XYZ file of C-alpha atoms in Angstrom:
513
model
C 6.195 -9.869 -21.103
C 9.732 -10.146 -21.812
C 12.536 -11.797 -19.886
C 14.107 -8.947 -19.923
C 11.452 -6.911 -18.500
C 10.510 -9.404 -15.551
C 13.824 -9.108 -14.534
C 13.898 -5.050 -14.410
C 10.637 -5.621 -11.816
C 10.795 -4.668 -8.335
C 9.930 -7.586 -6.430
C 10.088 -6.099 -2.884
C 9.673 -8.606 0.433
C 9.619 -7.858 3.937
C 11.645 -10.396 6.156
C 14.195 -10.721 8.890
C 17.936 -10.475 8.224
C 20.172 -13.796 7.427
C 23.639 -13.748 8.394
C 23.983 -14.125 4.348
C 22.759 -10.550 3.813
C 25.641 -9.269 5.394
C 27.581 -8.688 1.773
C 24.292 -6.218 1.074
C 24.152 -4.833 4.497
C 28.039 -3.890 4.480
C 27.615 -2.050 1.425
C 25.076 -0.102 2.700
C 26.355 1.074 5.331
C 29.874 1.242 4.321
C 28.242 4.097 1.836
C 26.078 5.736 4.406
C 28.473 4.947 7.547
C 31.339 6.124 5.948
C 32.214 9.238 8.455
C 30.439 7.598 11.575
C 32.717 4.373 11.635
C 31.430 2.307 8.360
C 29.686 -1.348 8.428
C 29.303 -3.596 11.438
C 31.787 -7.180 10.892
C 30.388 -10.016 10.222
C 30.938 -11.109 13.850
C 28.913 -8.465 15.088
C 25.410 -9.144 12.828
C 25.899 -12.882 13.763
C 25.814 -11.913 17.191
C 23.033 -9.058 16.858
C 20.861 -12.074 14.934
C 21.924 -14.653 17.461
C 20.472 -12.409 20.029
C 17.437 -10.934 19.129
C 16.474 -12.227 15.490
C 12.977 -11.240 15.442
C 13.974 -7.739 15.633
C 16.687 -7.265 12.602
C 14.752 -6.531 9.693
C 15.330 -6.056 6.178
C 13.389 -5.243 2.561
C 14.621 -7.310 -0.504
C 14.599 -6.131 -3.717
C 14.939 -9.972 -6.353
C 16.634 -11.384 -3.411
C 19.193 -8.269 -3.130
C 18.749 -6.890 0.472
C 18.183 -2.970 -0.322
C 16.875 -1.642 3.395
C 17.168 -2.784 6.759
C 16.497 -1.231 10.566
C 18.067 -3.340 13.601
C 16.805 -3.112 17.047
C 16.854 -4.690 20.361
C 14.757 -5.611 23.749
C 15.953 -3.418 26.999
C 14.791 -2.790 30.506
C 14.883 0.727 29.709
C 15.313 1.615 33.713
C 18.642 -0.226 33.616
C 19.723 2.184 31.254
C 17.989 5.751 31.669
C 17.698 9.014 29.047
C 21.567 9.413 29.844
C 22.685 6.821 28.016
C 24.757 6.371 24.730
C 25.206 4.200 21.653
C 27.437 2.017 22.724
C 26.358 1.394 26.438
C 22.815 0.708 24.756
C 23.978 -1.531 22.199
C 27.201 -3.290 24.320
C 28.974 -2.037 21.749
C 26.805 -3.429 18.917
C 27.561 -6.826 20.610
C 23.833 -6.935 21.375
C 24.368 -8.458 24.625
C 22.205 -6.111 26.166
C 19.312 -7.422 25.040
C 16.277 -8.663 27.758
C 13.215 -10.752 26.774
C 12.040 -9.428 29.531
C 12.360 -5.998 28.871
C 9.166 -3.090 28.030
C 11.082 -0.961 25.505
C 11.411 -1.774 21.375
C 15.028 -0.401 21.046
C 15.913 1.185 17.399
C 19.821 1.579 16.730
C 20.187 1.633 12.984
C 18.261 2.232 9.868
C 19.559 2.568 6.597
C 18.408 2.484 3.033
C 20.608 1.739 -0.289
C 20.944 5.467 -1.894
C 19.683 3.522 -5.553
C 16.287 3.107 -3.302
C 15.635 6.583 -1.893
C 12.658 8.167 -2.585
C 10.479 5.026 -2.811
C 9.307 5.738 0.965
C 11.812 2.203 1.778
C 12.221 3.818 5.709
C 8.731 4.221 6.391
C 8.128 0.590 5.556
C 10.778 -0.593 7.970
C 9.193 2.126 10.518
C 5.901 0.534 10.439
C 7.318 -2.793 10.873
C 9.349 -1.674 14.039
C 5.782 -0.884 15.080
C 4.263 -3.952 14.202
C 6.497 -5.906 16.050
C 6.294 -3.896 19.556
C 2.676 -4.163 19.095
C 2.882 -7.692 18.466
C 5.486 -8.275 21.799
C 3.239 -5.997 23.808
C 6.227 -3.759 24.280
C 5.520 0.208 26.383
C 7.022 1.994 23.124
C 9.796 2.373 20.707
C 12.945 4.367 21.581
C 15.804 5.622 19.423
C 18.811 8.330 19.567
C 18.514 10.297 16.858
C 21.389 12.434 14.515
C 21.001 15.842 13.745
C 22.863 15.815 11.014
C 21.626 18.803 9.812
C 22.798 21.020 13.311
C 25.838 21.939 12.199
C 25.219 24.516 9.865
C 23.634 26.115 12.572
C 25.855 25.079 15.592
C 26.817 28.718 15.999
C 23.562 30.512 15.702
C 21.645 28.603 18.034
C 21.209 25.519 20.705
C 20.386 21.976 19.848
C 16.857 22.858 21.600
C 16.235 25.649 19.497
C 17.345 24.034 16.186
C 14.588 20.781 16.984
C 12.153 23.281 18.025
C 12.342 24.809 13.874
C 12.814 21.435 12.803
C 9.647 20.226 14.372
C 7.894 23.982 13.033
C 9.271 22.805 9.676
C 11.028 25.768 9.576
C 14.586 23.986 8.873
C 14.284 20.079 7.285
C 16.563 17.425 9.203
C 17.090 14.697 6.420
C 17.374 12.268 10.311
C 15.031 13.962 12.404
C 12.104 15.120 10.874
C 11.661 11.637 8.626
C 11.594 10.501 12.339
C 9.086 13.165 13.198
C 7.260 12.658 10.130
C 6.817 8.869 11.502
C 4.675 10.064 14.802
C 8.139 10.040 17.361
C 8.231 12.561 19.630
C 11.307 13.898 21.443
C 11.762 13.519 24.828
C 14.909 15.687 25.396
C 18.669 15.975 23.801
C 21.240 13.974 24.895
C 25.194 14.666 24.683
C 27.588 12.436 23.972
C 25.570 10.277 22.345
C 27.786 9.152 19.145
C 30.917 11.327 19.885
C 32.263 10.710 15.948
C 29.040 12.115 14.843
C 30.559 15.278 14.228
C 27.362 16.617 11.723
C 25.384 16.633 14.905
C 28.345 17.795 16.824
C 27.896 14.624 19.297
C 24.350 15.711 20.231
C 21.367 13.495 19.579
C 17.252 13.670 20.148
C 15.908 10.522 22.664
C 12.889 10.144 20.168
C 10.034 8.002 21.627
C 6.996 6.536 19.942
C 4.300 5.183 22.379
C 2.395 2.283 21.754
C -1.054 2.713 22.650
C -1.713 -1.162 22.763
C 0.089 -2.104 25.295
C -1.082 -4.756 27.523
C -3.749 -5.472 24.745
C -2.335 -6.804 21.627
C 0.376 -9.755 22.385
C 0.249 -11.100 18.404
C 2.912 -12.080 16.529
C 4.224 -10.445 13.842
C 3.432 -10.968 10.208
C -0.322 -12.224 11.088
C -2.358 -12.214 8.342
C -4.303 -8.534 8.318
C -7.365 -8.230 9.788
C -7.885 -4.715 9.817
C -7.778 -3.508 6.156
C -8.321 -0.107 4.754
C -9.850 1.110 1.549
C -9.603 4.111 -0.161
C -11.681 4.912 -3.162
C -11.630 7.547 -5.909
C -14.096 9.191 -7.341
C -12.323 11.069 -9.752
C -13.656 13.615 -12.085
C -13.688 14.037 -16.052
C -11.604 16.681 -17.314
C -9.555 17.177 -19.695
C -5.695 16.367 -20.066
C -3.075 18.008 -22.470
C -1.139 14.186 -21.904
C -0.402 11.605 -19.492
C 1.910 13.727 -17.367
C -0.944 15.362 -16.705
C -2.850 12.722 -16.220
C -0.467 11.142 -13.740
C -0.293 14.322 -11.924
C -3.607 14.177 -10.998
C -3.051 10.081 -9.881
C -0.677 10.727 -8.022
C -2.305 13.560 -6.310
C -5.223 10.795 -5.059
C -2.429 8.126 -4.314
C -0.855 10.589 -2.204
C -3.727 11.180 -0.379
C -5.043 8.173 -0.099
C -1.407 7.014 1.032
C -1.871 9.525 3.874
C -4.388 7.864 5.554
C -2.121 4.462 5.577
C -4.694 2.954 3.175
C -3.993 -0.813 1.920
C -6.043 -0.176 -1.295
C -6.138 2.480 -3.553
C -9.046 1.524 -5.889
C -9.548 4.130 -9.123
C -12.807 4.148 -11.722
C -12.572 2.115 -14.977
C -12.001 4.362 -17.777
C -10.244 6.758 -15.894
C -7.811 7.694 -18.831
C -11.167 8.452 -20.774
C -9.908 12.315 -21.407
C -6.958 11.227 -23.113
C -9.356 10.468 -26.123
C -10.218 14.400 -26.757
C -6.641 14.099 -28.806
C -8.472 12.007 -31.018
C -11.545 13.796 -31.631
C -10.954 14.255 -35.624
C -10.974 9.954 -35.514
C -13.918 7.272 -35.817
C -14.837 6.358 -31.985
C -13.153 2.933 -32.417
C -9.872 4.711 -34.134
C -10.084 7.139 -31.107
C -10.128 4.657 -28.412
C -7.008 2.241 -29.948
C -5.012 5.359 -30.011
C -5.915 5.808 -26.392
C -4.906 2.218 -25.832
C -0.799 2.497 -26.655
C -0.735 5.117 -23.439
C -2.076 2.144 -21.278
C 1.908 0.389 -20.356
C 3.689 3.688 -19.776
C 0.682 4.403 -17.000
C 0.537 0.940 -15.917
C 4.275 1.115 -14.868
C 3.908 4.710 -14.176
C 1.394 3.553 -11.648
C 3.571 0.564 -10.397
C 6.616 2.991 -9.405
C 3.713 4.762 -7.677
C 2.637 1.735 -6.235
C 5.853 0.877 -4.307
C 6.626 4.822 -3.643
C 3.402 4.893 -1.198
C 3.361 2.180 0.011
C -0.051 1.099 -1.565
C -2.073 -1.740 -3.331
C -3.386 0.479 -6.663
C -6.127 -1.208 -8.868
C -5.519 0.847 -11.526
C -9.726 1.595 -12.694
C -9.762 0.339 -16.180
C -8.011 0.946 -19.286
C -8.107 -0.335 -23.007
C -5.598 -2.785 -24.008
C -5.084 -3.391 -27.715
C -2.632 -5.999 -29.398
C -3.618 -5.652 -33.018
C -6.424 -7.822 -33.423
C -8.562 -7.670 -29.818
C -9.715 -4.635 -28.186
C -10.219 -5.759 -24.515
C -10.789 -3.748 -21.136
C -8.438 -4.424 -18.578
C -7.705 -3.667 -14.715
C -4.591 -4.142 -13.469
C -3.395 -4.700 -9.982
C -0.123 -2.785 -9.082
C 0.847 -4.506 -5.614
C 2.908 -2.496 -3.686
C 5.734 -5.023 -3.491
C 6.419 -4.357 -6.943
C 4.076 -7.407 -8.720
C 1.849 -6.713 -10.905
C -1.799 -8.744 -12.457
C -4.769 -7.993 -14.402
C -8.444 -9.099 -14.665
C -10.012 -8.394 -17.926
C -13.647 -7.249 -18.343
C -15.412 -10.303 -19.556
C -18.997 -8.984 -20.590
C -18.879 -6.103 -23.172
C -22.158 -4.158 -22.983
C -23.900 -3.681 -26.052
C -22.902 0.114 -26.334
C -19.024 -0.865 -25.983
C -19.164 -3.080 -28.759
C -21.361 -1.150 -30.878
C -18.849 2.110 -30.854
C -16.006 0.867 -29.806
C -15.403 -3.528 -30.843
C -14.240 -4.308 -27.563
C -14.009 -8.308 -26.948
C -14.200 -9.908 -23.237
C -11.223 -11.743 -21.337
C -11.592 -15.607 -20.695
C -10.528 -16.019 -17.621
C -11.255 -15.069 -13.917
C -9.160 -15.813 -10.735
C -8.595 -14.438 -6.643
C -5.245 -12.504 -6.240
C -3.709 -12.840 -3.410
C -1.896 -9.265 -1.468
C -0.599 -8.657 2.143
C -4.333 -7.585 3.023
C -6.128 -10.177 1.689
C -7.301 -11.922 -1.300
C -9.250 -9.532 -3.555
C -11.261 -10.426 -6.843
C -12.233 -7.646 -9.511
C -15.349 -7.414 -11.753
C -15.470 -4.363 -14.376
C -18.685 -2.883 -13.856
C -20.889 -4.604 -16.156
C -19.383 -7.995 -15.126
C -20.594 -7.531 -11.121
C -24.239 -7.597 -12.843
C -23.583 -11.074 -13.183
C -24.318 -13.434 -10.154
C -22.263 -16.666 -11.677
C -18.871 -14.638 -11.182
C -19.337 -13.059 -7.684
C -19.811 -16.773 -6.641
C -16.560 -18.602 -8.241
C -14.557 -15.887 -6.850
C -16.410 -16.534 -3.351
C -15.419 -19.961 -3.839
C -11.727 -19.307 -4.218
C -11.918 -17.564 -0.880
C -12.190 -13.910 -1.560
C -12.518 -10.998 1.325
C -12.502 -8.188 -0.851
C -14.027 -7.620 -4.536
C -13.685 -4.322 -6.050
C -15.693 -2.751 -8.832
C -14.576 0.016 -11.149
C -17.312 1.526 -13.190
C -18.119 3.758 -15.612
C -22.103 4.616 -16.047
C -23.318 7.479 -17.282
C -27.246 7.880 -16.176
C -28.534 6.891 -12.481
C -31.002 4.005 -13.845
C -27.138 2.691 -15.313
C -25.438 3.545 -11.842
C -28.409 1.652 -10.002
C -28.025 -1.492 -12.209
C -24.156 -1.717 -11.164
C -25.066 -0.652 -7.451
C -27.643 -2.425 -6.646
C -25.665 -5.861 -8.080
C -22.444 -4.864 -5.651
C -24.697 -5.372 -2.967
C -25.993 -8.531 -3.841
C -23.059 -9.674 -4.119
C -21.592 -8.605 -0.515
C -24.291 -10.074 0.803
C -24.900 -13.754 -0.965
C -20.569 -14.063 -0.967
C -20.378 -12.903 2.309
C -17.717 -10.477 1.860
C -17.027 -6.870 1.397
C -17.577 -4.759 -2.169
C -16.182 -1.630 -2.584
C -17.128 0.128 -6.346
C -16.287 3.308 -7.623
C -16.674 6.079 -10.916
C -16.502 8.796 -12.217
C -18.107 12.207 -12.111
C -18.413 15.302 -14.498
C -18.522 15.702 -18.341
C -16.496 15.412 -21.656
C -17.946 17.641 -23.838
C -17.601 16.602 -27.810
C -15.832 13.321 -26.528
C -18.052 10.794 -28.409
C -19.579 8.004 -26.313
C -17.804 9.470 -22.799
C -19.708 12.542 -22.253
C -21.951 12.116 -19.280
C -20.839 10.811 -15.469
C -22.817 9.474 -12.645
C -21.733 7.515 -9.355
C -21.846 7.243 -6.319
C -18.204 5.334 -4.550
C -19.290 2.848 -1.470
C -18.268 0.133 0.536
C -20.991 -2.674 1.142
C -20.123 -5.187 3.478
C -22.867 -8.558 4.469
C -26.082 -7.702 6.065
C -25.875 -9.028 9.657
C -25.471 -7.721 13.579
C -21.871 -7.996 13.128
C -21.811 -5.080 9.880
C -23.946 -1.862 9.565
C -27.096 -1.977 9.601
C -27.914 -1.069 6.060
C -24.558 -2.688 4.922
C -23.432 0.511 4.304
C -19.502 0.749 5.006
C -19.193 3.820 3.472
C -21.003 5.443 0.855
C -19.131 9.284 -1.082
C -21.644 12.256 -1.995
C -23.436 11.829 -5.688
C -21.566 13.593 -8.613
C -18.632 14.703 -6.450
C -14.355 14.522 -7.136
C -14.426 12.945 -3.763
C -12.507 10.221 -1.382
C -13.582 6.970 0.377
C -11.438 5.644 3.272
C -12.680 3.007 5.297
C -11.662 0.053 7.270
C -13.089 -2.804 7.048
C -12.603 -5.944 9.634
C -11.396 -9.462 7.781
C -12.080 -11.372 10.588
C -15.727 -11.093 10.795
C -16.016 -12.284 7.694
C -14.492 -15.401 9.765
C -17.268 -15.407 12.101
C -20.005 -14.717 9.246
C -19.402 -17.710 7.303
C -18.776 -19.780 10.429
C -21.698 -17.897 12.722
C -24.360 -15.635 10.617
C -27.944 -15.692 11.358
C -27.740 -17.170 7.935
C -24.861 -18.550 6.101
C -24.752 -18.212 2.284
C -21.997 -19.769 1.414
C -21.884 -22.937 3.669
C -25.532 -23.509 3.045
C -26.017 -23.534 -0.166
C -28.165 -27.361 -1.603
C -24.659 -28.384 -3.610
C -26.691 -31.820 -3.665
C -29.665 -29.770 -6.266
C -27.118 -27.565 -7.889
C -23.220 -25.929 -8.635
C -21.495 -23.116 -11.219
C -18.741 -24.550 -13.107
C -16.030 -22.517 -14.737
C -15.901 -24.315 -18.523
C -12.383 -24.412 -19.633
C -12.231 -22.535 -23.323
C -11.609 -24.993 -26.216
């Protein structure tokens, strides 16, 4: 990868604001709030950080702040519903912050204009919710602008306008976003921001209820316990070009992301329909031509991971460097980084038809939702690989596969179940369904996507977390609990990893000479 390409990649990071971020923050606020007072002063930001450092959150990209959310904790009974922005923020000083308060009050959320469309605002709202839950606060309350109201002020009351926004008859750039993020309108307040002429000085009093109030006492940033997996059981269909393929890919990413999944898994060779474009060629030549699309598809997959806030395991695709044709799976993290895992074991059919060669390395990938491994199809049938990954503390093993017949599928499926039991981890598998007539070596498909767990009292009785219908285009979305893996490894009925006879045997990865 060239130095220029590395510099262009996103490196998103959610963290607390530091005073040294002021210039970046001021740049955003001056542009967005030019008609509402502009940016906070450096001293005001310093006061806000000093009052409640945990509540000042930002997203940086390659070290530059591109979005931020500010908040404080208040005893809401001291202010009531008919407050103004200046009253509840202490005119921006945040000296109204109360460590013993019961409500997280959101004051500002802003995103750099060049980053609009990447759903960074949603990430900031989710971070606020996490903070509210972890501090065991009753709710989040905010005063929301209704900038679109100025166009309708002569036609209707603010209440009528809000009702039409709720029913999606009118789109309001602020209120529509807040409603989509599970806030509800408690009432309309007046003179909240007198200088807000677009809202005619009206505002919505918004609230998000913390359903875990008095239950959850963890602090922000802890390792995820509950991880949501989304699997795409993909139907092979003809696509005219990469744009058609990616339209279908985005549909499923959107669907999986809509359920707030942490991962989205696609099958092995999900881009095989592009082979139809090269039907007049020999099979080995055709697959090398399809490999020319891999860089573009991965670039667009990375953008989807960023935009939809989901880690994508991009099935697998052919990669050709002019000398070697290999099968590679890309991990596109939602922070903008990528990684890849080559298929190590090549089936006789893949070698005979295409001349595929195996990779030479394997690793566990760190993500914001646990440590994961990727084994492509045939690789899961070699137990040594799963054990090597387990020794590196893998939590979830993803297996994108492509199988043509049921007996081929059962090999992958049975071995996946075994990897979950013997390595005390979760295993998620998915493949393709349907047919591709007149596409050599990819004509028929068989799949039944599934998520498997260890087999013990803390898990489903048949070690199957979820399972799709056979040979139907569909998705699986299910939660897995990583804390249960820790419990299993320490106190399970049997403890496969802990009770290995390492005095008798071991598995060793040989360095390639």
